[in-house]
Each structure stands twice: as C-alpha cells, then as structure tokens.
PDB file of C-alpha atoms in Angstrom:
ATOM      1  CA  GLY A 464      10.903  13.816 -13.492  1.00 53.00           C
ATOM      2  CA  ALA A 465       7.331  14.082 -14.078  1.00 77.00           C
ATOM      3  CA  GLY A 466       6.116  13.163 -10.580  1.00 92.00           C
ATOM      4  CA  VAL A 467       7.273  12.840  -6.991  1.00 94.00           C
ATOM      5  CA  SER A 468       9.365   9.843  -6.713  1.00 96.00           C
ATOM      6  CA  GLN A 469      10.540   8.126  -3.574  1.00 97.00           C
ATOM      7  CA  SER A 470      12.255   5.314  -3.053  1.00 97.00           C
ATOM      8  CA  PRO A 471      12.234   2.662  -1.940  1.00 97.00           C
ATOM      9  CA  SER A 472       9.098   1.437  -2.269  1.00 95.00           C
ATOM     10  CA  ASN A 473       9.120  -0.774   0.658  1.00 97.00           C
ATOM     11  CA  LYS A 474      11.495  -1.038   3.343  1.00 97.00           C
ATOM     12  CA  VAL A 475      12.170  -3.817   5.759  1.00 98.00           C
ATOM     13  CA  THR A 476      14.418  -3.208   8.607  1.00 97.00           C
ATOM     14  CA  GLU A 477      15.403  -4.471  11.989  1.00 97.00           C
ATOM     15  CA  LYS A 478      14.846  -2.736  15.071  1.00 97.00           C
ATOM     16  CA  GLY A 479      17.345  -0.842  16.208  1.00 97.00           C
ATOM     17  CA  LYS A 480      18.867  -0.394  12.777  1.00 98.00           C
ATOM     18  CA  ASP A 481      18.668   3.171  10.723  1.00 98.00           C
ATOM     19  CA  VAL A 482      17.314   3.570   7.564  1.00 98.00           C
ATOM     20  CA  GLU A 483      16.791   6.392   5.159  1.00 98.00           C
ATOM     21  CA  LEU A 484      13.907   7.315   3.310  1.00 98.00           C
ATOM     22  CA  ARG A 485      14.367   9.632  -0.783  1.00 97.00           C
ATOM     23  CA  CYS A 486      12.464  11.910  -1.661  1.00 97.00           C
ATOM     24  CA  ASP A 487      13.367  13.258  -4.959  1.00 96.00           C
ATOM     25  CA  PRO A 488      10.034  16.384  -5.687  1.00 94.00           C
ATOM     26  CA  ILE A 489       8.998  17.802  -8.665  1.00 92.00           C
ATOM     27  CA  SER A 490      11.521  19.853 -10.855  1.00 89.00           C
ATOM     28  CA  GLY A 491      11.238  23.679  -9.561  1.00 86.00           C
ATOM     29  CA  HIS A 492       8.601  22.826  -6.562  1.00 88.00           C
ATOM     30  CA  THR A 493      10.179  25.168  -3.745  1.00 86.00           C
ATOM     31  CA  ALA A 494       7.993  23.296  -0.989  1.00 88.00           C
ATOM     32  CA  LEU A 495       8.669  19.893   0.427  1.00 92.00           C
ATOM     33  CA  TYR A 496       6.414  17.702   2.722  1.00 93.00           C
ATOM     34  CA  TRP A 497       7.077  14.901   4.896  1.00 96.00           C
ATOM     35  CA  TYR A 498       4.175  12.694   6.011  1.00 96.00           C
ATOM     36  CA  ARG A 499       3.644   9.770   7.841  1.00 96.00           C
ATOM     37  CA  GLN A 500       0.442   7.313   7.413  1.00 94.00           C
ATOM     38  CA  SER A 501      -0.030   4.477   9.681  1.00 90.00           C
ATOM     39  CA  LEU A 502      -2.416   1.647   8.681  1.00 81.00           C
ATOM     40  CA  GLY A 503      -5.908   2.830   7.705  1.00 73.00           C
ATOM     41  CA  GLN A 504      -5.357   6.065   9.583  1.00 78.00           C
ATOM     42  CA  GLY A 505      -4.909   9.562   8.371  1.00 84.00           C
ATOM     43  CA  LEU A 506      -1.808  11.764   7.044  1.00 91.00           C
ATOM     44  CA  GLU A 507       0.270  13.102  10.120  1.00 92.00           C
ATOM     45  CA  PHE A 508       2.733  15.726   9.661  1.00 92.00           C
ATOM     46  CA  LEU A 509       6.328  15.305  10.046  1.00 95.00           C
ATOM     47  CA  ILE A 510       8.200  18.158   8.027  1.00 94.00           C
ATOM     48  CA  TYR A 511       7.927  20.806   6.164  1.00 90.00           C
ATOM     49  CA  PHE A 512      11.016  22.507   3.484  1.00 90.00           C
ATOM     50  CA  GLN A 513       9.949  26.051   2.021  1.00 84.00           C
ATOM     51  CA  GLY A 514      12.682  27.473  -0.551  1.00 81.00           C
ATOM     52  CA  ASN A 515      15.454  28.623   2.104  1.00 80.00           C
ATOM     53  CA  SER A 516      13.748  29.214   5.200  1.00 82.00           C
ATOM     54  CA  ALA A 517      13.984  27.237   8.417  1.00 85.00           C
ATOM     55  CA  PRO A 518      12.091  23.685   7.924  1.00 89.00           C
ATOM     56  CA  ASP A 519       9.099  23.252  10.183  1.00 88.00           C
ATOM     57  CA  LYS A 520      10.328  20.394  12.147  1.00 91.00           C
ATOM     58  CA  SER A 521       7.030  21.110  15.124  1.00 90.00           C
ATOM     59  CA  GLY A 522       6.028  17.042  13.666  1.00 92.00           C
ATOM     60  CA  LEU A 523       9.027  15.503  13.928  1.00 95.00           C
ATOM     61  CA  PRO A 524       8.054  12.248  16.605  1.00 95.00           C
ATOM     62  CA  SER A 525      10.881  12.423  18.502  1.00 95.00           C
ATOM     63  CA  ASP A 526      14.625  13.139  18.152  1.00 96.00           C
ATOM     64  CA  ARG A 527      15.436   9.530  16.168  1.00 98.00           C
ATOM     65  CA  PHE A 528      13.502  11.208  13.352  1.00 98.00           C
ATOM     66  CA  SER A 529      15.475  13.647  11.281  1.00 97.00           C
ATOM     67  CA  ALA A 530      15.599  15.357   7.660  1.00 96.00           C
ATOM     68  CA  GLU A 531      17.388  17.698   5.139  1.00 94.00           C
ATOM     69  CA  ARG A 532      16.879  18.901   1.874  1.00 93.00           C
ATOM     70  CA  THR A 533      20.282  19.265  -0.169  1.00 85.00           C
ATOM     71  CA  GLY A 534      20.391  22.140  -2.809  1.00 81.00           C
ATOM     72  CA  GLY A 535      16.585  22.914  -2.058  1.00 76.00           C
ATOM     73  CA  SER A 536      15.614  19.450  -4.198  1.00 89.00           C
ATOM     74  CA  VAL A 537      15.753  16.098  -3.012  1.00 94.00           C
ATOM     75  CA  SER A 538      15.334  15.781   0.433  1.00 96.00           C
ATOM     76  CA  THR A 539      16.303  12.571   2.784  1.00 97.00           C
ATOM     77  CA  LEU A 540      13.875  11.448   6.062  1.00 98.00           C
ATOM     78  CA  THR A 541      16.296   9.779   8.338  1.00 98.00           C
ATOM     79  CA  ILE A 542      15.172   7.087  10.771  1.00 98.00           C
ATOM     80  CA  GLN A 543      17.747   6.770  13.873  1.00 98.00           C
ATOM     81  CA  ARG A 544      17.197   3.251  16.505  1.00 98.00           C
ATOM     82  CA  THR A 545      13.800   2.146  14.368  1.00 98.00           C
ATOM     83  CA  GLN A 546      11.182   0.855  16.645  1.00 97.00           C
ATOM     84  CA  GLN A 547       8.059  -1.239  15.796  1.00 96.00           C
ATOM     85  CA  GLU A 548       5.861   1.537  16.119  1.00 95.00           C
ATOM     86  CA  ASP A 549       7.637   3.432  13.316  1.00 97.00           C
ATOM     87  CA  SER A 550       6.068   1.002  10.797  1.00 97.00           C
ATOM     88  CA  ALA A 551       3.733   3.120   8.241  1.00 97.00           C
ATOM     89  CA  VAL A 552       3.883   4.756   5.281  1.00 96.00           C
ATOM     90  CA  TYR A 553       6.237   7.462   4.382  1.00 97.00           C
ATOM     91  CA  LEU A 554       4.646   9.596   1.705  1.00 96.00           C
ATOM     92  CA  CYS A 555       6.579  12.657   0.182  1.00 96.00           C
ATOM     93  CA  ALA A 556       5.219  15.758  -1.187  1.00 93.00           C
ATOM     94  CA  SER A 557       5.575  18.602  -3.233  1.00 91.00           C
ATOM     95  CA  SER A 558       4.283  22.017  -4.483  1.00 86.00           C
ATOM     96  CA  LEU A 559       5.518  25.212  -6.112  1.00 80.00           C
ATOM     97  CA  MET A 560       5.982  28.415  -3.588  1.00 66.00           C
ATOM     98  CA  TRP A 561       2.316  30.388  -2.378  1.00 55.00           C
ATOM     99  CA  THR A 562       2.228  32.923  -4.266  1.00 51.00           C
ATOM    100  CA  VAL A 563      -0.263  31.397  -6.629  1.00 53.00           C
ATOM    101  CA  ILE A 564      -3.251  28.876  -5.395  1.00 57.00           C
ATOM    102  CA  THR A 565      -1.470  25.611  -6.260  1.00 66.00           C
ATOM    103  CA  GLU A 566      -1.602  22.050  -4.690  1.00 79.00           C
ATOM    104  CA  ALA A 567       0.833  19.583  -3.181  1.00 85.00           C
ATOM    105  CA  PHE A 568       1.814  16.531  -5.405  1.00 90.00           C
ATOM    106  CA  PHE A 569       2.553  13.126  -3.947  1.00 93.00           C
ATOM    107  CA  GLY A 570       4.803  10.465  -4.374  1.00 94.00           C
ATOM    108  CA  GLN A 571       3.842   7.097  -3.740  1.00 93.00           C
ATOM    109  CA  GLY A 572       5.486   6.319  -0.420  1.00 95.00           C
ATOM    110  CA  THR A 573       7.987   4.202   0.988  1.00 97.00           C
ATOM    111  CA  ARG A 574       6.092   1.677   3.059  1.00 96.00           C
ATOM    112  CA  LEU A 575       8.896   0.892   6.216  1.00 97.00           C
ATOM    113  CA  THR A 576       8.387  -2.159   8.370  1.00 97.00           C
ATOM    114  CA  VAL A 577      10.262  -2.870  11.426  1.00 97.00           C
ATOM    115  CA  VAL A 578      10.468  -6.533  12.703  1.00 96.00           C
TER     116      VAL A 578
ATOM    117  CA  ALA B1484      -3.465  24.961  16.069  1.00 74.00           C
ATOM    118  CA  GLN B1485      -6.253  23.639  13.158  1.00 82.00           C
ATOM    119  CA  THR B1486      -8.267  20.407  13.113  1.00 92.00           C
ATOM    120  CA  VAL B1487      -9.849  18.598  10.197  1.00 95.00           C
ATOM    121  CA  THR B1488     -12.816  15.744  11.910  1.00 96.00           C
ATOM    122  CA  GLN B1489     -14.569  13.311   9.201  1.00 96.00           C
ATOM    123  CA  SER B1490     -16.636  11.683  10.914  1.00 95.00           C
ATOM    124  CA  GLN B1491     -17.595   8.929   8.682  1.00 95.00           C
ATOM    125  CA  PRO B1492     -14.871   6.108   8.823  1.00 94.00           C
ATOM    126  CA  GLU B1493     -16.698   3.908   5.830  1.00 96.00           C
ATOM    127  CA  MET B1494     -19.376   4.844   3.303  1.00 97.00           C
ATOM    128  CA  SER B1495     -20.498   2.609   0.415  1.00 97.00           C
ATOM    129  CA  VAL B1496     -22.977   3.762  -2.544  1.00 97.00           C
ATOM    130  CA  GLN B1497     -24.417   1.676  -5.328  1.00 98.00           C
ATOM    131  CA  GLU B1498     -23.083   2.904  -8.756  1.00 97.00           C
ATOM    132  CA  ALA B1499     -24.511   5.821 -10.567  1.00 97.00           C
ATOM    133  CA  GLU B1500     -26.339   6.889  -7.391  1.00 97.00           C
ATOM    134  CA  THR B1501     -24.646   9.861  -5.546  1.00 98.00           C
ATOM    135  CA  VAL B1502     -22.520   9.738  -1.956  1.00 98.00           C
ATOM    136  CA  THR B1503     -21.688  12.670   0.106  1.00 98.00           C
ATOM    137  CA  LEU B1504     -18.720  12.783   2.558  1.00 98.00           C
ATOM    138  CA  SER B1505     -18.667  14.786   5.801  1.00 98.00           C
ATOM    139  CA  CYS B1506     -15.729  17.542   6.654  1.00 98.00           C
ATOM    140  CA  THR B1507     -15.544  19.325   9.621  1.00 98.00           C
ATOM    141  CA  TYR B1508     -12.531  21.945  10.216  1.00 97.00           C
ATOM    142  CA  ASP B1509     -11.626  24.164  13.392  1.00 95.00           C
ATOM    143  CA  THR B1510      -9.444  27.343  12.545  1.00 92.00           C
ATOM    144  CA  SER B1511      -9.402  30.808  13.770  1.00 90.00           C
ATOM    145  CA  GLU B1512      -8.019  31.742  10.081  1.00 87.00           C
ATOM    146  CA  ASN B1513      -9.731  34.069   7.945  1.00 87.00           C
ATOM    147  CA  ASN B1514      -7.892  33.193   4.811  1.00 86.00           C
ATOM    148  CA  TYR B1515      -7.569  29.438   4.035  1.00 90.00           C
ATOM    149  CA  TYR B1516      -8.022  26.451   1.626  1.00 90.00           C
ATOM    150  CA  LEU B1517      -9.326  23.611   1.699  1.00 94.00           C
ATOM    151  CA  PHE B1518      -9.003  20.032  -0.428  1.00 94.00           C
ATOM    152  CA  TRP B1519     -10.690  16.535  -0.710  1.00 96.00           C
ATOM    153  CA  TYR B1520      -7.506  14.265  -2.174  1.00 95.00           C
ATOM    154  CA  LYS B1521      -8.127  10.435  -2.813  1.00 96.00           C
ATOM    155  CA  GLN B1522      -6.143   7.316  -2.159  1.00 94.00           C
ATOM    156  CA  PRO B1523      -6.861   4.392  -4.333  1.00 92.00           C
ATOM    157  CA  PRO B1524      -5.097   1.085  -3.035  1.00 87.00           C
ATOM    158  CA  SER B1525      -1.877   2.395  -5.100  1.00 85.00           C
ATOM    159  CA  ARG B1526      -1.208   4.605  -2.149  1.00 86.00           C
ATOM    160  CA  GLN B1527      -0.910   7.585  -4.909  1.00 87.00           C
ATOM    161  CA  MET B1528      -2.381  10.962  -3.305  1.00 91.00           C
ATOM    162  CA  ILE B1529      -4.986  12.487  -6.079  1.00 93.00           C
ATOM    163  CA  LEU B1530      -6.173  16.307  -5.507  1.00 93.00           C
ATOM    164  CA  VAL B1531      -9.921  16.058  -6.188  1.00 96.00           C
ATOM    165  CA  ILE B1532     -10.958  19.372  -5.475  1.00 95.00           C
ATOM    166  CA  ARG B1533     -10.309  22.315  -3.703  1.00 92.00           C
ATOM    167  CA  GLN B1534     -11.961  25.519  -2.238  1.00 93.00           C
ATOM    168  CA  GLU B1535     -10.635  28.638  -1.178  1.00 90.00           C
ATOM    169  CA  ALA B1536     -11.950  30.161   1.626  1.00 90.00           C
ATOM    170  CA  TYR B1537     -12.700  33.765   0.058  1.00 88.00           C
ATOM    171  CA  LYS B1538     -15.243  32.493  -2.445  1.00 88.00           C
ATOM    172  CA  GLN B1539     -18.462  32.143  -1.753  1.00 86.00           C
ATOM    173  CA  GLN B1540     -19.559  30.065  -4.617  1.00 91.00           C
ATOM    174  CA  ASN B1541     -19.253  26.320  -4.311  1.00 94.00           C
ATOM    175  CA  ALA B1542     -16.299  24.394  -6.621  1.00 93.00           C
ATOM    176  CA  THR B1543     -17.135  22.103  -8.598  1.00 94.00           C
ATOM    177  CA  GLU B1544     -14.877  19.646 -10.873  1.00 93.00           C
ATOM    178  CA  ASN B1545     -17.361  17.212 -13.036  1.00 95.00           C
ATOM    179  CA  ARG B1546     -19.340  14.642 -10.958  1.00 97.00           C
ATOM    180  CA  PHE B1547     -17.225  15.801  -8.313  1.00 97.00           C
ATOM    181  CA  SER B1548     -18.942  19.144  -5.586  1.00 97.00           C
ATOM    182  CA  VAL B1549     -18.461  20.784  -2.652  1.00 97.00           C
ATOM    183  CA  ASN B1550     -20.923  22.522  -0.489  1.00 97.00           C
ATOM    184  CA  PHE B1551     -18.807  25.157   2.091  1.00 96.00           C
ATOM    185  CA  GLN B1552     -20.161  26.510   4.927  1.00 95.00           C
ATOM    186  CA  LYS B1553     -17.842  29.158   6.113  1.00 94.00           C
ATOM    187  CA  ALA B1554     -19.464  29.958   9.181  1.00 94.00           C
ATOM    188  CA  ALA B1555     -20.423  26.655  10.009  1.00 95.00           C
ATOM    189  CA  LYS B1556     -16.820  25.390   8.907  1.00 96.00           C
ATOM    190  CA  SER B1557     -17.833  22.424   7.346  1.00 97.00           C
ATOM    191  CA  PHE B1558     -16.909  21.415   4.088  1.00 97.00           C
ATOM    192  CA  SER B1559     -18.762  18.567   2.229  1.00 98.00           C
ATOM    193  CA  LEU B1560     -18.194  16.756  -0.840  1.00 98.00           C
ATOM    194  CA  LYS B1561     -20.849  15.304  -3.155  1.00 98.00           C
ATOM    195  CA  ILE B1562     -19.954  12.792  -5.775  1.00 98.00           C
ATOM    196  CA  SER B1563     -22.591  12.439  -8.419  1.00 98.00           C
ATOM    197  CA  ASP B1564     -23.331   8.929 -10.841  1.00 97.00           C
ATOM    198  CA  SER B1565     -20.796   7.071  -8.736  1.00 98.00           C
ATOM    199  CA  GLN B1566     -18.423   5.000 -10.504  1.00 97.00           C
ATOM    200  CA  LEU B1567     -16.535   1.703  -9.560  1.00 96.00           C
ATOM    201  CA  GLY B1568     -12.756   3.901 -10.148  1.00 95.00           C
ATOM    202  CA  ASP B1569     -14.186   6.340  -7.248  1.00 97.00           C
ATOM    203  CA  THR B1570     -13.383   3.277  -4.667  1.00 96.00           C
ATOM    204  CA  ALA B1571     -10.797   4.918  -2.418  1.00 96.00           C
ATOM    205  CA  MET B1572      -9.982   6.655   1.244  1.00 96.00           C
ATOM    206  CA  TYR B1573     -11.205  10.274   0.804  1.00 97.00           C
ATOM    207  CA  PHE B1574      -9.366  12.908   2.762  1.00 96.00           C
ATOM    208  CA  CYS B1575     -10.158  16.407   3.572  1.00 96.00           C
ATOM    209  CA  ALA B1576      -7.254  18.885   3.940  1.00 94.00           C
ATOM    210  CA  PHE B1577      -7.052  22.283   5.565  1.00 92.00           C
ATOM    211  CA  MET B1578      -4.201  24.766   4.608  1.00 88.00           C
ATOM    212  CA  LYS B1579      -3.719  27.975   5.859  1.00 84.00           C
ATOM    213  CA  ARG B1580      -2.750  31.224   3.131  1.00 77.00           C
ATOM    214  CA  ARG B1581       0.530  32.047   3.456  1.00 68.00           C
ATOM    215  CA  GLU B1582       2.112  34.679   0.835  1.00 57.00           C
ATOM    216  CA  THR B1583       5.358  33.957   0.688  1.00 55.00           C
ATOM    217  CA  SER B1584       5.621  30.599   2.905  1.00 56.00           C
ATOM    218  CA  GLY B1585       2.905  28.543   2.788  1.00 59.00           C
ATOM    219  CA  SER B1586       2.452  25.933   5.395  1.00 70.00           C
ATOM    220  CA  ARG B1587       1.177  22.683   5.845  1.00 79.00           C
ATOM    221  CA  LEU B1588      -1.663  20.603   5.291  1.00 85.00           C
ATOM    222  CA  THR B1589      -3.969  19.428   8.004  1.00 90.00           C
ATOM    223  CA  PHE B1590      -5.599  16.179   7.344  1.00 93.00           C
ATOM    224  CA  GLY B1591      -8.400  14.246   8.407  1.00 94.00           C
ATOM    225  CA  GLU B1592      -8.943  10.586   9.572  1.00 93.00           C
ATOM    226  CA  GLY B1593     -10.494   9.775   6.290  1.00 95.00           C
ATOM    227  CA  THR B1594     -13.387   8.066   4.856  1.00 96.00           C
ATOM    228  CA  GLN B1595     -13.108   4.816   2.820  1.00 96.00           C
ATOM    229  CA  LEU B1596     -15.539   5.274  -0.155  1.00 97.00           C
ATOM    230  CA  THR B1597     -16.876   1.630  -1.415  1.00 97.00           C
ATOM    231  CA  VAL B1598     -18.870   1.804  -5.010  1.00 97.00           C
ATOM    232  CA  ASN B1599     -20.963  -1.049  -5.439  1.00 97.00           C
ATOM    233  CA  PRO B1600     -21.912  -2.379  -8.628  1.00 95.00           C
TER     234      PRO B1600
END
C-alpha cells in the first residue's frame, strides 16, 4: 500500500482479555517500530525490528507484551491479560534501512480501550 | 540513554504571526539526527523537518525552520506566517546515526500549538 496501515483503528476489550494489533508497513521498508501514546502524552518506545537482526525489545513494559514480524513485513503486537493502564493509542512506523537519511512513516494508530 | 525535553506543554499564536517551539536533548553521541513531527487530531504523525547533527547549517522547509545549537543541545522550531492548519501537537525527536542497524526514535513530551484566527 501507499502508507503504513494499522488495524483495527479502534479496539475495546475487557480487562483480562488478550488483544492483537496489526501493522502493515510500507513495502520494502526494513525497519519497523511500535510506540505507545497515552492520552495527552508523548510517544513511548516499545520495540524495534530491523531486517533480520534481533529486535530491540527494551521498551516493552512487561512480559504481557510481545511482538513479532513475519517474513520481514507485517508485524503483530500482542498484549496478554490486558489491564486498564494498557489503554492508549498504539502507533506503528516503518522506514528504510539507514544507509541514507530517511524518515519514519507512521500509521494512524490503534486506539485501545480496556474496560 | 538519550532524553528529549519540551518545556512548553501548550502554546498559542495568532494567524500570520511567528511562533517558536523549544526542544532540548541530552546525549553523549556525536552523530545523530533531530526531527520535528506534527500530530493533528487525526493522529497521523507527519514529519515537519529534520536536521543532521554534522551539518552546521540550520534546516528550513518553507515556513518551518530550526535553530540548531549543538553545543547547547538545543533544537527549536520556528513557524512563520502561522496558519490555522498548523494547529497540532508537535513532537521533537532524536535518533542516533547507525550506518547499518538504525535505532529507535526518542520523543519529547510534545507541545500543543493552537493557531487562533
């Protein structure tokens, strides 16, 4: 597609349920990022994938959070046993490998509400 | 670890006037990039302008320009001739330069800019 696509746009889930958030990056982009944005706050780094390298998972807030990237393209962020504090907008971004100056292109995010 | 600080949670400006948004950062790196992103109510993050740390010349993009002071670790954004469409949250961001592996973007807390008619 022309841009980074995220689905669903909005997700309401009950506390304790598992959720999966999907990110479809721009074709050919080797780097993929997940960020979390709580209401009125900045962007909190979660995880970063770059090509075939081991992902940088240092931002994941707990072991309830995990992410994978299949075939170097689509990524899924999974939150197990959701808690109310997980409510936020989850943003995905992708970029080309850093051999030249480039930018990160963002999707429109998934708004997660845990009730 | 890198940190990015935006000390102005909210700002407002009259249409057609000029406004400056502040950003400071802390890093021990010498090679890096700095960015300003805009986030309107649609949630879509849009790159406004970027600066390579090794370049002394300040970046400009039409009505947007930066004042990059590397020694002071300061990276402010100036918006000239403000327009109603400039109303948005603005984020300052930092990225280390890596030749082959790239790195994460570290964001500031954001500044909500409102342009008044």
